[in-house]
Amino acid sequence: MKVVIVGGGTAGWMCAAALARLLALPDYDITLIESDEIGTVGVGEATLPHIKTFNDMLGIDEAQFMRETRATFKLGIEFVGWDKPGGRYIHPFGTFGEPWAGVDFQHHWVRASLAGQDVGSLQDYSYAVAACREGAFEFPNQDMKSIRSTYAYAYHFDAGLYADFLRRWTIFRGVKRVEGQVVGIVRNAETGHVESLTLKSGARIAGDLFIDCSGFRALLLGQTMNVAWRDWSEWLPCDRALAVPCERAGALTPYTRSIAQPGGWIWRIPLQHRTGNGHVFSSRFCSKEQAYEALMQSLDGPALAEPRLLRFQAGRRAKAWEGNVVAIGLSSGFLEPLESTSIFLIQAAATDLANLMPVGGVIDPRLAAEFNRLFEIHYDRTRDFLVLHYAANARVGEPLWDHVRTMTLPDSLAHKIALFEESAAAPDYTLGLFSRDSWLAVLVGQGIVPRAYNRLADRIAPPDLEAKLSDLKLRISTNAAAMTPHDEFVASYCSAAADAAGDTVSAA
Ligand SMILES: Cc1cc2nc3c(=O)[nH]c(=O)nc-3n(C[C@H](O)[C@H](O)[C@H](O)COP(=O)(O)OP(=O)(O)OC[C@H]3O[C@@H](n4cnc5c(N)ncnc54)[C@H](O)[C@@H]3O)c2cc1C
């Protein structure tokens, strides 16, 4: 079966790598077309812990990957000024506390807080938060009983270097790369399926399944198959970003920072060789000049380039698989990078596609229906999580923030917030994003205080609960204080990789 991927950005190469690894190459002939003339979006530097599973699935050596992509470790995201000016909290990649007496931790914490006990912030009960505050990193302990096993990690990396790394890895495993611009698309008059692509050079590339990784252009799914766009800008009004790298200054933080601004927010992503920065803003509430000014003032060190403007709209396609075209990456939808979700959405789609891959060139519409069901779940849940950050804010008097605080929410999100307010129950998903602890971090971080909790928590006597909470807090803070500074850890891990002989991209 001939599979043709259009696009060589992060989506194209992640998809090609996943298919090359998961499918038997003799049955699937994979070609990727990319155009140097058009280029890639070139941002996308912060990730979620799932990326480690992806790299491990490919058999990539972690230290070598970190060295080549100038990566650092990421234990979470710090949100500054999101709940209210001056406020801050971390969304950690890890759990809050432990379930006691079979009851989720937050119920115990809410119970003690409502009783007026001085139990501190929920943040004090996360090991990953403590490690972020220490600016420290070590790999999670494999002993599940250890407090040091209660977190996961992701990476910050140079997006261009990651695409290069995957390109080499994938070509070595038999995927064909064609450089050229697609200028013509031939469809079957009866079925509407895409039959072949014509390049500017005149070359014609035929296929059975076409994967659209052409970025915001959505060349195949949008422009050719005319699959409708679902616009979500009523809930996520940011539609521009200015991105600029700057010189590194100070210690490497093991987390991304997101700083709320009157017209949007500014990201700060620490890499080994530079810091990535950007200002995501809503053109309805903030001019380009205002965004530029705020961004340049926020830099840790001198800018390394002129800021680059990117335009986008929040939303997704009604479907990601139509006929024999599957869209993955920006061609399928866009959600602003507030929680670093785009690369995860690519990974999820590439893995789902490998699992649902047609056999022998015949496309069963039921495979497409299942792919689209999963696509919708991933996007819609992620949207709700992002909207929560905006909706629950106390930045009164700022037009953007007043607007998002008073807008009508998607029913699915309104339900989650009400449930938490009334009972401290947080959503928990086994498929995709986000886990209960992530929801907790943001619900509580944005200032939502539950009025009640699961009464099964009352089975623990108040003095016992107080003792358990203070013991847990102490275990977290003493262990985190003994960790290695993040800079030191990254430097020694990557230099060990440099000493190891051989090209692991080809060997993995
Ligand atoms: C401001 C901003 C910040 C972001 N930050 C993050 C982040 O921190 N974390 C995260 O996970 N994600 C982030 N993202 C999203 C992330 O950048 C993308 O999901 C990721 O880069 C994938 O892009 P892509 O491969 O779909 O598209 P692109 O990178 O745009 O690649 C498109 C490819 O298609 C090719 N192409 C297009 N048209 C043709 C044609 N006619 N013929 C041949 N080839 C063609 C291009 O040459 C290119 O190779 C961010 C996005 C933006 C806009």
XYZ file of C-alpha atoms in Angstrom, residues 48 50 91 232 235-236 314-316 333-346 348 374-390 410 412-413 416 429 431-435 438-439 442:
54
model
C 4.081 16.856 27.502
C 3.820 11.500 26.412
C 0.670 22.789 36.692
C -13.509 28.080 18.499
C -13.756 30.706 23.599
C -10.095 31.100 22.662
C -8.461 28.278 17.366
C -10.536 25.378 16.141
C -10.482 22.059 14.385
C -6.707 21.966 13.935
C -5.024 24.450 16.201
C -5.134 25.089 19.915
C -2.878 27.778 21.286
C 0.316 26.501 22.935
C -0.796 27.307 26.494
C -0.447 23.694 27.652
C 1.977 22.467 24.952
C -0.668 20.160 23.506
C -0.068 20.267 19.725
C 2.816 17.827 19.606
C 0.838 15.448 21.820
C -2.128 15.709 19.411
C 0.212 14.798 16.541
C -1.957 10.618 19.374
C -10.822 9.697 18.789
C -9.753 12.945 17.094
C -12.857 14.744 18.372
C -12.370 13.479 21.922
C -8.741 14.610 21.990
C -9.453 18.056 20.615
C -12.648 18.798 22.539
C -11.229 17.794 25.925
C -8.061 19.760 25.325
C -10.134 22.800 24.343
C -12.088 22.657 27.625
C -8.874 22.501 29.627
C -7.408 25.527 27.860
C -10.619 27.547 28.129
C -10.661 26.922 31.898
C -7.420 28.958 32.260
C -9.109 31.968 30.716
C -18.990 24.987 26.349
C -18.918 20.164 28.851
C -16.632 22.643 30.656
C -16.785 20.140 35.065
C -9.611 10.481 31.684
C -7.629 8.318 27.104
C -5.479 11.279 26.183
C -5.506 14.612 27.993
C -5.752 15.621 30.839
C -5.420 13.608 34.025
C -3.811 18.376 35.856
C -7.426 19.481 36.218
C -5.662 24.462 37.152
